[in-house]
mmCIF file of C-alpha atoms in Angstrom:
data_model
loop_
_atom_site.group_PDB
_atom_site.id
_atom_site.type_symbol
_atom_site.label_atom_id
_atom_site.label_comp_id
_atom_site.label_asym_id
_atom_site.label_seq_id
_atom_site.Cartn_x
_atom_site.Cartn_y
_atom_site.Cartn_z
ATOM 1 C CA MET A 1 5.201 -24.138 -14.372
ATOM 2 C CA ASN A 2 4.192 -21.823 -12.272
ATOM 3 C CA ASP A 3 5.486 -18.250 -13.630
ATOM 4 C CA PRO A 4 7.758 -16.800 -10.934
ATOM 5 C CA ARG A 5 6.542 -12.932 -11.265
ATOM 6 C CA ASN A 6 3.100 -14.699 -10.324
ATOM 7 C CA ILE A 7 3.862 -15.973 -6.897
ATOM 8 C CA ILE A 8 0.922 -14.929 -4.250
ATOM 9 C CA ASN A 9 0.889 -13.817 -0.951
ATOM 10 C CA TYR A 10 -1.645 -16.251 0.590
ATOM 11 C CA ALA A 11 -2.414 -13.865 3.250
ATOM 12 C CA THR A 12 -3.491 -10.948 1.348
ATOM 13 C CA GLY A 13 -3.976 -12.680 -2.140
ATOM 14 C CA GLU A 14 -2.059 -10.578 -4.203
ATOM 15 C CA ALA A 15 0.556 -11.387 -6.538
ATOM 16 C CA TYR A 16 4.072 -10.562 -5.363
ATOM 17 C CA GLY A 17 5.376 -9.798 -9.032
ATOM 18 C CA GLU A 18 8.109 -7.506 -9.975
ATOM 19 C CA PRO A 19 8.368 -5.432 -6.964
ATOM 20 C CA PHE A 20 9.526 -9.256 -4.985
ATOM 21 C CA GLN A 21 11.417 -10.204 -8.084
ATOM 22 C CA ALA A 22 13.143 -6.907 -8.555
ATOM 23 C CA PHE A 23 14.320 -6.592 -4.701
ATOM 24 C CA ILE A 24 15.252 -9.943 -4.133
ATOM 25 C CA ARG A 25 17.601 -9.536 -7.268
ATOM 26 C CA GLY A 26 18.976 -6.531 -6.335
ATOM 27 C CA GLN A 27 20.140 -7.694 -3.246
ATOM 28 C CA ILE A 28 21.155 -10.875 -4.517
ATOM 29 C CA TYR A 29 23.674 -9.478 -6.668
ATOM 30 C CA ILE A 30 24.681 -7.099 -3.834
ATOM 31 C CA GLU A 31 25.686 -9.700 -1.582
ATOM 32 C CA ALA A 32 27.376 -11.199 -4.350
ATOM 33 C CA LEU A 33 29.402 -8.173 -4.564
ATOM 34 C CA LEU A 34 30.156 -7.602 -1.218
ATOM 35 C CA SER A 35 31.244 -11.553 -0.896
ATOM 36 C CA GLU A 36 33.846 -10.216 -3.830
ATOM 37 C CA ILE A 37 35.242 -7.303 -1.861
ATOM 38 C CA LEU A 38 35.690 -10.226 0.931
ATOM 39 C CA GLN A 39 37.836 -11.944 -1.592
ATOM 40 C CA ARG A 40 39.845 -9.100 -2.940
ATOM 41 C CA SER A 41 40.383 -7.533 0.514
ATOM 42 C CA PHE A 42 42.031 -10.139 2.770
ATOM 43 C CA LYS A 43 45.057 -12.493 2.124
ATOM 44 C CA ASN A 44 42.889 -15.654 3.348
ATOM 45 C CA PRO A 45 39.182 -15.026 2.664
ATOM 46 C CA ASP A 46 38.803 -18.085 3.455
ATOM 47 C CA ALA A 47 39.461 -18.120 7.668
ATOM 48 C CA LEU A 48 36.673 -15.151 7.354
ATOM 49 C CA LYS A 49 33.712 -17.829 5.764
ATOM 50 C CA SER A 50 32.341 -18.987 8.645
ATOM 51 C CA ILE A 51 31.644 -15.453 10.062
ATOM 52 C CA THR A 52 30.912 -14.002 6.672
ATOM 53 C CA THR A 53 27.737 -16.613 5.549
ATOM 54 C CA GLY A 54 25.104 -14.387 6.347
ATOM 55 C CA PHE A 55 23.917 -10.788 4.416
ATOM 56 C CA ASN A 56 24.410 -8.726 7.783
ATOM 57 C CA ALA A 57 27.704 -10.717 8.839
ATOM 58 C CA LYS A 58 29.287 -9.551 5.510
ATOM 59 C CA VAL A 59 27.954 -5.834 5.691
ATOM 60 C CA LYS A 60 29.661 -5.747 8.751
ATOM 61 C CA VAL A 61 33.086 -6.770 7.835
ATOM 62 C CA VAL A 62 32.919 -4.597 4.652
ATOM 63 C CA ARG A 63 32.072 -1.576 7.056
ATOM 64 C CA ALA A 64 35.404 -2.697 9.551
ATOM 65 C CA ILE A 65 37.447 -3.080 6.754
ATOM 66 C CA ASP A 66 36.330 0.801 5.696
ATOM 67 C CA ARG A 67 35.142 -0.213 2.174
ATOM 68 C CA ILE A 68 31.542 1.006 2.502
ATOM 69 C CA SER A 69 30.255 3.986 4.360
ATOM 70 C CA PRO A 70 28.469 3.895 7.637
ATOM 71 C CA ASP A 71 25.555 5.612 5.557
ATOM 72 C CA MET A 72 26.167 2.602 2.912
ATOM 73 C CA GLU A 73 26.067 0.185 5.503
ATOM 74 C CA ASP A 74 22.942 1.860 7.221
ATOM 75 C CA LEU A 75 20.846 1.698 3.650
ATOM 76 C CA LEU A 76 22.305 -1.988 3.346
ATOM 77 C CA LEU A 77 20.832 -3.554 6.997
ATOM 78 C CA GLN A 78 17.820 -1.970 6.492
ATOM 79 C CA MET A 79 17.454 -3.788 3.049
ATOM 80 C CA ASN A 80 18.030 -6.622 4.368
ATOM 81 C CA THR A 81 15.530 -6.001 6.968
ATOM 82 C CA ILE A 82 12.812 -5.690 4.238
ATOM 83 C CA ARG A 83 14.820 -8.680 2.168
ATOM 84 C CA ASN A 84 13.533 -10.880 5.612
ATOM 85 C CA ASN A 85 10.298 -9.756 6.326
ATOM 86 C CA LEU A 86 9.561 -10.382 2.310
ATOM 87 C CA ALA A 87 11.124 -13.376 2.878
ATOM 88 C CA HIS A 88 9.369 -14.687 5.987
ATOM 89 C CA LYS A 89 6.342 -12.600 6.831
ATOM 90 C CA LEU A 90 3.369 -13.338 4.398
ATOM 91 C CA GLU A 91 1.999 -10.100 5.441
ATOM 92 C CA PHE A 92 4.350 -7.991 4.444
ATOM 93 C CA THR A 93 3.758 -5.746 1.352
ATOM 94 C CA LEU A 94 6.335 -3.674 -0.305
ATOM 95 C CA ALA A 95 4.643 -0.523 -0.409
ATOM 96 C CA PHE A 96 5.949 3.149 -1.498
ATOM 97 C CA ASP A 97 6.590 4.334 1.423
ATOM 98 C CA THR A 98 8.781 2.128 2.468
ATOM 99 C CA VAL A 99 10.783 1.732 -0.609
ATOM 100 C CA TYR A 100 11.095 5.567 -0.739
ATOM 101 C CA ASP A 101 12.479 5.999 2.432
ATOM 102 C CA LEU A 102 15.067 3.457 0.898
ATOM 103 C CA ILE A 103 15.485 5.301 -1.840
ATOM 104 C CA ARG A 104 16.313 8.267 0.661
ATOM 105 C CA LYS A 105 18.850 6.096 2.696
ATOM 106 C CA ALA A 106 20.463 5.657 -0.709
ATOM 107 C CA ALA A 107 20.947 9.167 -1.514
ATOM 108 C CA LYS A 108 22.811 9.792 2.185
ATOM 109 C CA ALA A 109 24.767 7.369 1.137
ATOM 110 C CA LYS A 110 26.178 8.857 -1.720
ATOM 111 C CA VAL A 111 23.914 7.018 -4.390
ATOM 112 C CA ASP A 112 24.332 8.652 -7.614
ATOM 113 C CA PHE A 113 20.686 9.162 -9.722
ATOM 114 C CA SER A 114 20.578 10.914 -12.929
ATOM 115 C CA ASP A 115 17.018 11.628 -11.865
ATOM 116 C CA ASP A 116 17.468 13.484 -8.531
ATOM 117 C CA ASN A 117 13.888 13.961 -8.311
ATOM 118 C CA ILE A 118 13.862 9.803 -7.218
ATOM 119 C CA HIS A 119 14.761 11.032 -4.063
ATOM 120 C CA LEU A 120 13.349 14.314 -3.557
ATOM 121 C CA ASN A 121 10.090 14.721 -4.747
ATOM 122 C CA LYS A 122 8.237 11.620 -3.114
ATOM 123 C CA LYS A 123 5.228 12.360 -5.330
ATOM 124 C CA TYR A 124 7.158 12.305 -8.107
ATOM 125 C CA SER A 125 8.730 9.255 -7.533
ATOM 126 C CA ASN A 126 5.477 7.611 -7.169
ATOM 127 C CA GLU A 127 3.894 8.820 -10.076
ATOM 128 C CA ASN A 128 7.237 8.589 -12.448
ATOM 129 C CA TYR A 129 8.680 5.395 -11.249
ATOM 130 C CA GLY A 130 6.490 3.511 -8.393
ATOM 131 C CA VAL A 131 7.772 0.650 -6.603
ATOM 132 C CA THR A 132 9.331 -1.395 -8.764
ATOM 133 C CA GLY A 133 11.353 1.541 -11.173
ATOM 134 C CA VAL A 134 12.335 2.703 -7.433
ATOM 135 C CA ILE A 135 13.659 -0.461 -6.421
ATOM 136 C CA ALA A 136 15.185 -0.893 -9.773
ATOM 137 C CA GLU A 137 16.901 2.398 -9.779
ATOM 138 C CA MET A 138 17.819 1.774 -6.124
ATOM 139 C CA MET A 139 19.177 -1.483 -6.405
ATOM 140 C CA SER A 140 21.332 -0.835 -9.602
ATOM 141 C CA ASN A 141 22.152 2.172 -8.731
ATOM 142 C CA THR A 142 23.589 1.253 -5.065
ATOM 143 C CA PHE A 143 25.664 -1.716 -6.958
ATOM 144 C CA SER A 144 27.160 0.772 -9.192
ATOM 145 C CA GLN A 145 28.334 2.924 -5.982
ATOM 146 C CA ILE A 146 30.111 0.417 -3.808
ATOM 147 C CA ILE A 147 31.917 -0.659 -7.038
ATOM 148 C CA TYR A 148 33.195 2.827 -7.715
ATOM 149 C CA GLU A 149 34.188 3.045 -3.889
ATOM 150 C CA ASN A 150 36.007 -0.167 -4.421
ATOM 151 C CA GLU A 151 37.545 0.410 -7.623
ATOM 152 C CA ASP A 152 40.811 -0.149 -6.031
ATOM 153 C CA ILE A 153 40.635 -3.225 -5.778
ATOM 154 C CA PHE A 154 38.683 -4.088 -9.293
ATOM 155 C CA THR A 155 39.960 -3.753 -12.723
ATOM 156 C CA HIS A 156 38.686 -1.891 -15.396
ATOM 157 C CA ASP A 157 37.356 -5.096 -16.990
ATOM 158 C CA ASP A 158 35.929 -6.062 -13.592
ATOM 159 C CA ILE A 159 33.877 -3.302 -13.215
ATOM 160 C CA SER A 160 32.955 -3.459 -17.259
ATOM 161 C CA ARG A 161 31.616 -7.362 -16.244
ATOM 162 C CA PHE A 162 29.991 -6.376 -13.318
ATOM 163 C CA LEU A 163 27.867 -3.377 -14.580
ATOM 164 C CA ALA A 164 26.829 -5.486 -17.933
#
């Protein structure tokens, strides 16, 4: 069986590796969280299923009901654009500049980082985190920020389970 960490981009001959996996997996978790917010925010959430099947639609509805800020919406929509490029464009590579722009958007969206240099100092961020580290920090902390901004619909047990 092929190791999924070694998926080859046949256009460039490079392995997608960990940055690719970290990005896709992070967005899957965030999308699951958005789905959970939708389920808990409406009396009849099943009525929304036909219009909230895609990531962008979920982001837009969660924003429309004021469960995320405009800056968070902007971040999530940009993440989805990058995810679509990763999934559908063989020539697309996940460059540090791309993920650094995202981490700066995350900071603007009030995503908290234990090391603010990750979004304040590009050189430091690249040297100390690199593409994979920035993605991992951004996805994890964005997920946490969305939960905390919606803690009125989640129990403490829910939050502990989600963050475990």
